[in-house]
Amino acid sequence: MRDHEREPLLRASYFRVLIDERELGFAEVSRLTSETEMGDRPHRFETVVLRRALTRSSELYDWRRRIVDGDDDRRVVTIHQLQSPGGRIANSWSLVGAWPCRWSGPAFNALDSSVAYEELELAFDDLVWLDQNT
């Protein structure tokens, strides 16, 4: 890349989320964070919250329910940042060994006509920034 050429800025609004190999539509993904305090050997990963419009599907709640019932149902969650709507993948991150530590349904208010949302909060073992050049 020449000095006068600049990489295009990427938007945070173009993304896809896959849980294992299944793509699910989400409206929002919280910040991805990896941290280590000085002198602390292991990394800590903040949980990630996936938010989507509530439908009749109980798929996310069912995954959480399996965890509550004692099943070790860890999955790989992949987040693709896209260059444009429906465009090529610019960046990808993998949440390795992800499991839902919280599910939240909508709050109800008869005076509000907004969309009902559900949230799934994920804990995970590792955060990997996937190389798009391989």
Short mmCIF file of N, CA and C in Angstrom, two decimals:
data_model
loop_
_atom_site.label_atom_id
_atom_site.label_comp_id
_atom_site.label_asym_id
_atom_site.label_seq_id
_atom_site.Cartn_x
_atom_site.Cartn_y
_atom_site.Cartn_z
N MET A 1 0.84 -1.17 0.00
CA MET A 1 0.00 0.00 0.00
C MET A 1 0.90 1.24 0.00
N ARG A 2 0.61 2.18 -0.88
CA ARG A 2 1.40 3.40 -0.96
C ARG A 2 1.07 4.30 0.22
N ASP A 3 2.00 5.19 0.55
CA ASP A 3 1.82 6.09 1.69
C ASP A 3 0.57 6.95 1.56
N HIS A 4 0.27 7.39 0.34
CA HIS A 4 -0.87 8.30 0.16
C HIS A 4 -2.21 7.55 0.13
N GLU A 5 -2.15 6.23 0.00
CA GLU A 5 -3.38 5.43 0.03
C GLU A 5 -3.73 5.10 1.48
N ARG A 6 -4.97 5.21 1.79
CA ARG A 6 -5.41 4.88 3.15
C ARG A 6 -6.40 3.74 3.09
N GLU A 7 -6.32 2.90 4.13
CA GLU A 7 -7.30 1.83 4.22
C GLU A 7 -8.67 2.44 4.50
N PRO A 8 -9.71 1.89 3.90
CA PRO A 8 -11.04 2.43 4.17
C PRO A 8 -11.45 2.13 5.62
N LEU A 9 -12.17 3.06 6.20
CA LEU A 9 -12.69 2.85 7.55
C LEU A 9 -13.84 1.86 7.49
N LEU A 10 -13.88 0.96 8.45
CA LEU A 10 -14.91 -0.07 8.48
C LEU A 10 -16.01 0.32 9.46
N ARG A 11 -17.23 0.05 9.08
CA ARG A 11 -18.36 0.38 9.94
C ARG A 11 -18.67 -0.76 10.89
N ALA A 12 -19.21 -0.41 12.03
CA ALA A 12 -19.59 -1.40 13.04
C ALA A 12 -21.00 -1.94 12.79
N SER A 13 -21.68 -1.41 11.79
CA SER A 13 -23.06 -1.82 11.56
C SER A 13 -23.21 -2.98 10.57
N TYR A 14 -22.12 -3.41 9.96
CA TYR A 14 -22.17 -4.50 8.99
C TYR A 14 -21.50 -5.73 9.59
N PHE A 15 -22.29 -6.69 10.01
CA PHE A 15 -21.71 -7.88 10.65
C PHE A 15 -22.65 -9.06 10.53
N ARG A 16 -22.08 -10.24 10.74
CA ARG A 16 -22.83 -11.50 10.79
C ARG A 16 -22.34 -12.28 11.99
N VAL A 17 -23.23 -13.08 12.58
CA VAL A 17 -22.88 -13.91 13.73
C VAL A 17 -23.27 -15.34 13.42
N LEU A 18 -22.32 -16.26 13.64
CA LEU A 18 -22.59 -17.69 13.49
C LEU A 18 -22.39 -18.37 14.83
N ILE A 19 -23.33 -19.21 15.21
CA ILE A 19 -23.18 -20.05 16.38
C ILE A 19 -22.97 -21.45 15.83
N ASP A 20 -21.76 -21.98 16.04
CA ASP A 20 -21.26 -23.12 15.31
C ASP A 20 -21.36 -22.77 13.83
N GLU A 21 -22.05 -23.51 13.03
CA GLU A 21 -22.15 -23.21 11.60
C GLU A 21 -23.43 -22.48 11.23
N ARG A 22 -24.28 -22.22 12.22
CA ARG A 22 -25.61 -21.63 11.96
C ARG A 22 -25.57 -20.11 12.11
N GLU A 23 -25.95 -19.41 11.04
CA GLU A 23 -26.01 -17.95 11.09
C GLU A 23 -27.33 -17.51 11.69
N LEU A 24 -27.24 -16.63 12.68
CA LEU A 24 -28.42 -16.07 13.32
C LEU A 24 -28.34 -14.55 13.21
N GLY A 25 -29.47 -13.91 12.99
CA GLY A 25 -29.51 -12.46 12.86
C GLY A 25 -29.53 -11.77 14.22
N PHE A 26 -28.58 -10.87 14.43
CA PHE A 26 -28.53 -10.10 15.66
C PHE A 26 -28.48 -8.62 15.32
N ALA A 27 -29.08 -7.81 16.18
CA ALA A 27 -29.08 -6.37 16.01
C ALA A 27 -27.84 -5.74 16.61
N GLU A 28 -27.25 -6.42 17.60
CA GLU A 28 -26.14 -5.82 18.33
C GLU A 28 -25.25 -6.90 18.94
N VAL A 29 -23.96 -6.63 18.92
CA VAL A 29 -22.96 -7.45 19.60
C VAL A 29 -22.15 -6.50 20.46
N SER A 30 -22.02 -6.80 21.75
CA SER A 30 -21.25 -5.92 22.62
C SER A 30 -19.76 -5.99 22.30
N ARG A 31 -19.01 -5.12 22.90
CA ARG A 31 -17.57 -5.01 22.66
C ARG A 31 -16.83 -6.31 22.99
N LEU A 32 -15.83 -6.65 22.18
CA LEU A 32 -14.96 -7.80 22.43
C LEU A 32 -13.76 -7.31 23.23
N THR A 33 -13.50 -7.94 24.38
CA THR A 33 -12.45 -7.44 25.26
C THR A 33 -11.59 -8.57 25.80
N SER A 34 -10.28 -8.40 25.67
CA SER A 34 -9.29 -9.30 26.27
C SER A 34 -8.39 -8.44 27.13
N GLU A 35 -8.17 -8.83 28.39
CA GLU A 35 -7.32 -8.02 29.25
C GLU A 35 -6.45 -8.89 30.14
N THR A 36 -5.31 -8.33 30.50
CA THR A 36 -4.40 -8.95 31.44
C THR A 36 -3.86 -7.83 32.33
N GLU A 37 -3.93 -8.01 33.63
CA GLU A 37 -3.35 -7.03 34.54
C GLU A 37 -1.87 -7.35 34.72
N MET A 38 -1.08 -6.33 35.00
CA MET A 38 0.36 -6.51 35.16
C MET A 38 0.65 -7.58 36.21
N GLY A 39 1.51 -8.52 35.87
CA GLY A 39 1.85 -9.58 36.80
C GLY A 39 0.87 -10.74 36.78
N ASP A 40 -0.23 -10.56 36.09
CA ASP A 40 -1.27 -11.59 35.99
C ASP A 40 -0.99 -12.41 34.74
N ARG A 41 -0.85 -13.71 34.85
CA ARG A 41 -0.53 -14.54 33.70
C ARG A 41 -1.74 -14.81 32.81
N PRO A 42 -2.86 -15.29 33.35
CA PRO A 42 -3.95 -15.63 32.43
C PRO A 42 -4.71 -14.38 31.94
N HIS A 43 -5.16 -14.49 30.71
CA HIS A 43 -6.03 -13.45 30.16
C HIS A 43 -7.42 -13.60 30.76
N ARG A 44 -8.11 -12.50 30.79
CA ARG A 44 -9.53 -12.52 31.16
C ARG A 44 -10.31 -11.95 29.99
N PHE A 45 -11.44 -12.56 29.73
CA PHE A 45 -12.29 -12.10 28.64
C PHE A 45 -13.61 -11.65 29.24
N GLU A 46 -14.01 -10.43 28.91
CA GLU A 46 -15.32 -9.96 29.34
C GLU A 46 -16.38 -10.72 28.54
N THR A 47 -17.52 -10.92 29.16
CA THR A 47 -18.60 -11.60 28.45
C THR A 47 -19.05 -10.75 27.27
N VAL A 48 -19.65 -11.39 26.30
CA VAL A 48 -20.17 -10.72 25.11
C VAL A 48 -21.68 -10.91 25.10
N VAL A 49 -22.39 -9.82 24.83
CA VAL A 49 -23.85 -9.87 24.79
C VAL A 49 -24.32 -9.78 23.34
N LEU A 50 -25.13 -10.75 22.94
CA LEU A 50 -25.77 -10.75 21.62
C LEU A 50 -27.22 -10.32 21.83
N ARG A 51 -27.68 -9.38 21.02
CA ARG A 51 -29.05 -8.86 21.18
C ARG A 51 -29.77 -8.97 19.84
N ARG A 52 -31.01 -9.48 19.91
CA ARG A 52 -31.78 -9.59 18.68
C ARG A 52 -33.26 -9.42 18.97
N ALA A 53 -34.01 -9.12 17.92
CA ALA A 53 -35.46 -9.00 18.05
C ALA A 53 -36.03 -10.36 18.45
N LEU A 54 -36.94 -10.33 19.38
CA LEU A 54 -37.57 -11.55 19.85
C LEU A 54 -38.53 -12.08 18.80
N THR A 55 -38.44 -13.39 18.55
CA THR A 55 -39.37 -14.06 17.63
C THR A 55 -40.04 -15.18 18.42
N ARG A 56 -40.71 -16.07 17.74
CA ARG A 56 -41.31 -17.22 18.41
C ARG A 56 -40.30 -18.33 18.68
N SER A 57 -39.10 -18.20 18.13
CA SER A 57 -38.06 -19.20 18.31
C SER A 57 -37.50 -19.13 19.74
N SER A 58 -37.43 -20.28 20.38
CA SER A 58 -36.85 -20.35 21.72
C SER A 58 -35.42 -20.91 21.68
N GLU A 59 -34.80 -20.89 20.51
CA GLU A 59 -33.49 -21.50 20.30
C GLU A 59 -32.42 -21.01 21.28
N LEU A 60 -32.32 -19.71 21.49
CA LEU A 60 -31.30 -19.18 22.39
C LEU A 60 -31.63 -19.51 23.85
N TYR A 61 -32.91 -19.40 24.20
CA TYR A 61 -33.34 -19.77 25.55
C TYR A 61 -33.07 -21.25 25.80
N ASP A 62 -33.34 -22.09 24.81
CA ASP A 62 -33.12 -23.54 24.96
C ASP A 62 -31.65 -23.86 25.20
N TRP A 63 -30.75 -23.13 24.51
CA TRP A 63 -29.32 -23.33 24.73
C TRP A 63 -28.97 -22.98 26.18
N ARG A 64 -29.48 -21.85 26.65
CA ARG A 64 -29.24 -21.46 28.05
C ARG A 64 -29.82 -22.50 29.01
N ARG A 65 -31.00 -23.01 28.70
CA ARG A 65 -31.65 -24.00 29.56
C ARG A 65 -30.81 -25.26 29.69
N ARG A 66 -30.17 -25.68 28.58
CA ARG A 66 -29.30 -26.86 28.64
C ARG A 66 -28.14 -26.64 29.61
N ILE A 67 -27.59 -25.44 29.63
CA ILE A 67 -26.52 -25.10 30.58
C ILE A 67 -27.04 -25.16 32.00
N VAL A 68 -28.21 -24.58 32.25
CA VAL A 68 -28.83 -24.60 33.58
C VAL A 68 -29.05 -26.03 34.05
N ASP A 69 -29.41 -26.91 33.11
CA ASP A 69 -29.68 -28.31 33.44
C ASP A 69 -28.40 -29.15 33.60
N GLY A 70 -27.24 -28.51 33.45
CA GLY A 70 -25.97 -29.20 33.71
C GLY A 70 -25.24 -29.72 32.49
N ASP A 71 -25.76 -29.49 31.29
CA ASP A 71 -25.07 -29.93 30.08
C ASP A 71 -23.89 -29.00 29.78
N ASP A 72 -22.78 -29.54 29.35
CA ASP A 72 -21.63 -28.74 28.92
C ASP A 72 -21.77 -28.51 27.42
N ASP A 73 -22.60 -27.57 27.04
CA ASP A 73 -22.93 -27.30 25.64
C ASP A 73 -22.18 -26.06 25.17
N ARG A 74 -20.86 -26.19 25.05
CA ARG A 74 -20.03 -25.08 24.59
C ARG A 74 -19.97 -25.10 23.06
N ARG A 75 -19.94 -23.92 22.50
CA ARG A 75 -19.95 -23.79 21.04
C ARG A 75 -18.94 -22.75 20.59
N VAL A 76 -18.71 -22.72 19.30
CA VAL A 76 -17.87 -21.68 18.71
C VAL A 76 -18.80 -20.62 18.14
N VAL A 77 -18.59 -19.39 18.56
CA VAL A 77 -19.36 -18.26 18.03
C VAL A 77 -18.40 -17.41 17.21
N THR A 78 -18.76 -17.19 15.94
CA THR A 78 -17.91 -16.42 15.04
C THR A 78 -18.61 -15.13 14.68
N ILE A 79 -17.88 -14.03 14.79
CA ILE A 79 -18.41 -12.71 14.45
C ILE A 79 -17.62 -12.20 13.26
N HIS A 80 -18.32 -11.96 12.16
CA HIS A 80 -17.69 -11.44 10.94
C HIS A 80 -18.05 -9.96 10.80
N GLN A 81 -17.04 -9.11 10.69
CA GLN A 81 -17.27 -7.72 10.33
C GLN A 81 -17.21 -7.65 8.80
N LEU A 82 -18.23 -7.05 8.19
CA LEU A 82 -18.31 -7.00 6.73
C LEU A 82 -17.87 -5.64 6.21
N GLN A 83 -17.37 -5.61 4.98
CA GLN A 83 -16.95 -4.36 4.36
C GLN A 83 -18.13 -3.48 3.98
N SER A 84 -19.26 -4.11 3.69
CA SER A 84 -20.47 -3.39 3.31
C SER A 84 -21.65 -4.32 3.59
N PRO A 85 -22.88 -3.84 3.51
CA PRO A 85 -24.01 -4.74 3.76
C PRO A 85 -23.97 -5.94 2.81
N GLY A 86 -23.90 -7.14 3.36
CA GLY A 86 -23.83 -8.35 2.55
C GLY A 86 -22.51 -8.52 1.82
N GLY A 87 -21.52 -7.69 2.14
CA GLY A 87 -20.25 -7.69 1.42
C GLY A 87 -19.25 -8.70 1.94
N ARG A 88 -18.03 -8.52 1.49
CA ARG A 88 -16.93 -9.41 1.87
C ARG A 88 -16.58 -9.23 3.34
N ILE A 89 -15.99 -10.28 3.90
CA ILE A 89 -15.58 -10.26 5.31
C ILE A 89 -14.28 -9.45 5.43
N ALA A 90 -14.29 -8.47 6.32
CA ALA A 90 -13.11 -7.65 6.58
C ALA A 90 -12.31 -8.22 7.75
N ASN A 91 -12.99 -8.58 8.82
CA ASN A 91 -12.38 -9.13 10.03
C ASN A 91 -13.30 -10.19 10.60
N SER A 92 -12.70 -11.14 11.31
CA SER A 92 -13.49 -12.17 11.99
C SER A 92 -12.86 -12.49 13.33
N TRP A 93 -13.72 -12.75 14.30
CA TRP A 93 -13.28 -13.17 15.62
C TRP A 93 -14.04 -14.42 16.01
N SER A 94 -13.38 -15.28 16.72
CA SER A 94 -14.00 -16.52 17.18
C SER A 94 -14.00 -16.53 18.71
N LEU A 95 -15.18 -16.76 19.28
CA LEU A 95 -15.32 -16.98 20.72
C LEU A 95 -15.28 -18.49 20.89
N VAL A 96 -14.20 -19.01 21.42
CA VAL A 96 -13.98 -20.44 21.52
C VAL A 96 -14.54 -20.95 22.85
N GLY A 97 -15.27 -22.04 22.80
CA GLY A 97 -15.85 -22.62 24.01
C GLY A 97 -16.90 -21.72 24.64
N ALA A 98 -17.71 -21.08 23.82
CA ALA A 98 -18.73 -20.14 24.32
C ALA A 98 -19.94 -20.88 24.89
N TRP A 99 -20.46 -20.32 25.96
CA TRP A 99 -21.68 -20.86 26.58
C TRP A 99 -22.48 -19.71 27.18
N PRO A 100 -23.81 -19.81 27.13
CA PRO A 100 -24.65 -18.72 27.62
C PRO A 100 -24.71 -18.70 29.15
N CYS A 101 -24.19 -17.62 29.74
CA CYS A 101 -24.24 -17.46 31.19
C CYS A 101 -25.46 -16.64 31.62
N ARG A 102 -26.16 -16.03 30.64
CA ARG A 102 -27.38 -15.29 30.96
C ARG A 102 -28.23 -15.18 29.71
N TRP A 103 -29.52 -15.33 29.88
CA TRP A 103 -30.51 -15.03 28.83
C TRP A 103 -31.49 -14.05 29.43
N SER A 104 -31.84 -13.02 28.68
CA SER A 104 -32.84 -12.05 29.15
C SER A 104 -33.89 -11.86 28.08
N GLY A 105 -35.14 -11.90 28.51
CA GLY A 105 -36.25 -11.61 27.61
C GLY A 105 -36.61 -10.15 27.69
N PRO A 106 -37.65 -9.76 26.98
CA PRO A 106 -38.01 -8.34 26.91
C PRO A 106 -38.70 -7.85 28.18
N ALA A 107 -38.60 -6.56 28.40
CA ALA A 107 -39.44 -5.88 29.39
C ALA A 107 -40.72 -5.49 28.65
N PHE A 108 -41.82 -5.46 29.33
CA PHE A 108 -43.10 -5.13 28.70
C PHE A 108 -43.62 -3.81 29.24
N ASN A 109 -44.18 -3.00 28.35
CA ASN A 109 -44.72 -1.70 28.71
C ASN A 109 -45.85 -1.38 27.74
N ALA A 110 -47.08 -1.30 28.23
CA ALA A 110 -48.24 -1.06 27.38
C ALA A 110 -48.20 0.31 26.70
N LEU A 111 -47.38 1.23 27.20
CA LEU A 111 -47.29 2.57 26.63
C LEU A 111 -46.18 2.70 25.59
N ASP A 112 -45.45 1.64 25.35
CA ASP A 112 -44.31 1.65 24.44
C ASP A 112 -44.57 0.70 23.29
N SER A 113 -44.31 1.15 22.07
CA SER A 113 -44.55 0.29 20.90
C SER A 113 -43.25 -0.19 20.25
N SER A 114 -42.15 -0.18 21.00
CA SER A 114 -40.87 -0.59 20.42
C SER A 114 -40.79 -2.11 20.26
N VAL A 115 -39.79 -2.55 19.54
CA VAL A 115 -39.56 -3.97 19.26
C VAL A 115 -39.11 -4.67 20.55
N ALA A 116 -39.61 -5.88 20.75
CA ALA A 116 -39.19 -6.70 21.89
C ALA A 116 -37.86 -7.37 21.54
N TYR A 117 -36.91 -7.35 22.48
CA TYR A 117 -35.60 -7.93 22.26
C TYR A 117 -35.31 -9.03 23.28
N GLU A 118 -34.45 -9.95 22.87
CA GLU A 118 -33.87 -10.92 23.80
C GLU A 118 -32.36 -10.74 23.74
N GLU A 119 -31.71 -11.05 24.87
CA GLU A 119 -30.26 -10.96 24.95
C GLU A 119 -29.68 -12.28 25.43
N LEU A 120 -28.56 -12.63 24.86
CA LEU A 120 -27.81 -13.81 25.29
C LEU A 120 -26.41 -13.35 25.65
N GLU A 121 -26.03 -13.55 26.91
CA GLU A 121 -24.70 -13.18 27.35
C GLU A 121 -23.82 -14.42 27.34
N LEU A 122 -22.66 -14.29 26.70
CA LEU A 122 -21.77 -15.44 26.51
C LEU A 122 -20.48 -15.29 27.30
N ALA A 123 -20.13 -16.34 28.03
CA ALA A 123 -18.79 -16.50 28.58
C ALA A 123 -18.06 -17.42 27.60
N PHE A 124 -16.74 -17.34 27.57
CA PHE A 124 -15.99 -18.17 26.62
C PHE A 124 -14.57 -18.36 27.10
N ASP A 125 -13.91 -19.36 26.53
CA ASP A 125 -12.56 -19.74 26.95
C ASP A 125 -11.46 -18.94 26.26
N ASP A 126 -11.69 -18.55 25.02
CA ASP A 126 -10.64 -17.86 24.27
C ASP A 126 -11.27 -16.97 23.20
N LEU A 127 -10.56 -15.90 22.88
CA LEU A 127 -10.95 -14.98 21.82
C LEU A 127 -9.84 -14.99 20.78
N VAL A 128 -10.18 -15.36 19.56
CA VAL A 128 -9.18 -15.48 18.50
C VAL A 128 -9.57 -14.56 17.34
N TRP A 129 -8.64 -13.70 16.94
CA TRP A 129 -8.83 -12.85 15.76
C TRP A 129 -8.38 -13.69 14.57
N LEU A 130 -9.31 -14.05 13.71
CA LEU A 130 -9.02 -14.96 12.61
C LEU A 130 -8.36 -14.22 11.45
N ASP A 131 -7.35 -14.83 10.86
CA ASP A 131 -6.62 -14.26 9.74
C ASP A 131 -7.46 -14.44 8.47
N GLN A 132 -7.81 -13.35 7.84
CA GLN A 132 -8.62 -13.41 6.62
C GLN A 132 -7.79 -13.68 5.37
N ASN A 133 -6.46 -13.72 5.51
CA ASN A 133 -5.57 -13.91 4.37
C ASN A 133 -5.21 -15.37 4.13
N THR A 134 -5.78 -16.29 4.94
CA THR A 134 -5.42 -17.69 4.74
C THR A 134 -6.52 -18.43 4.03
#
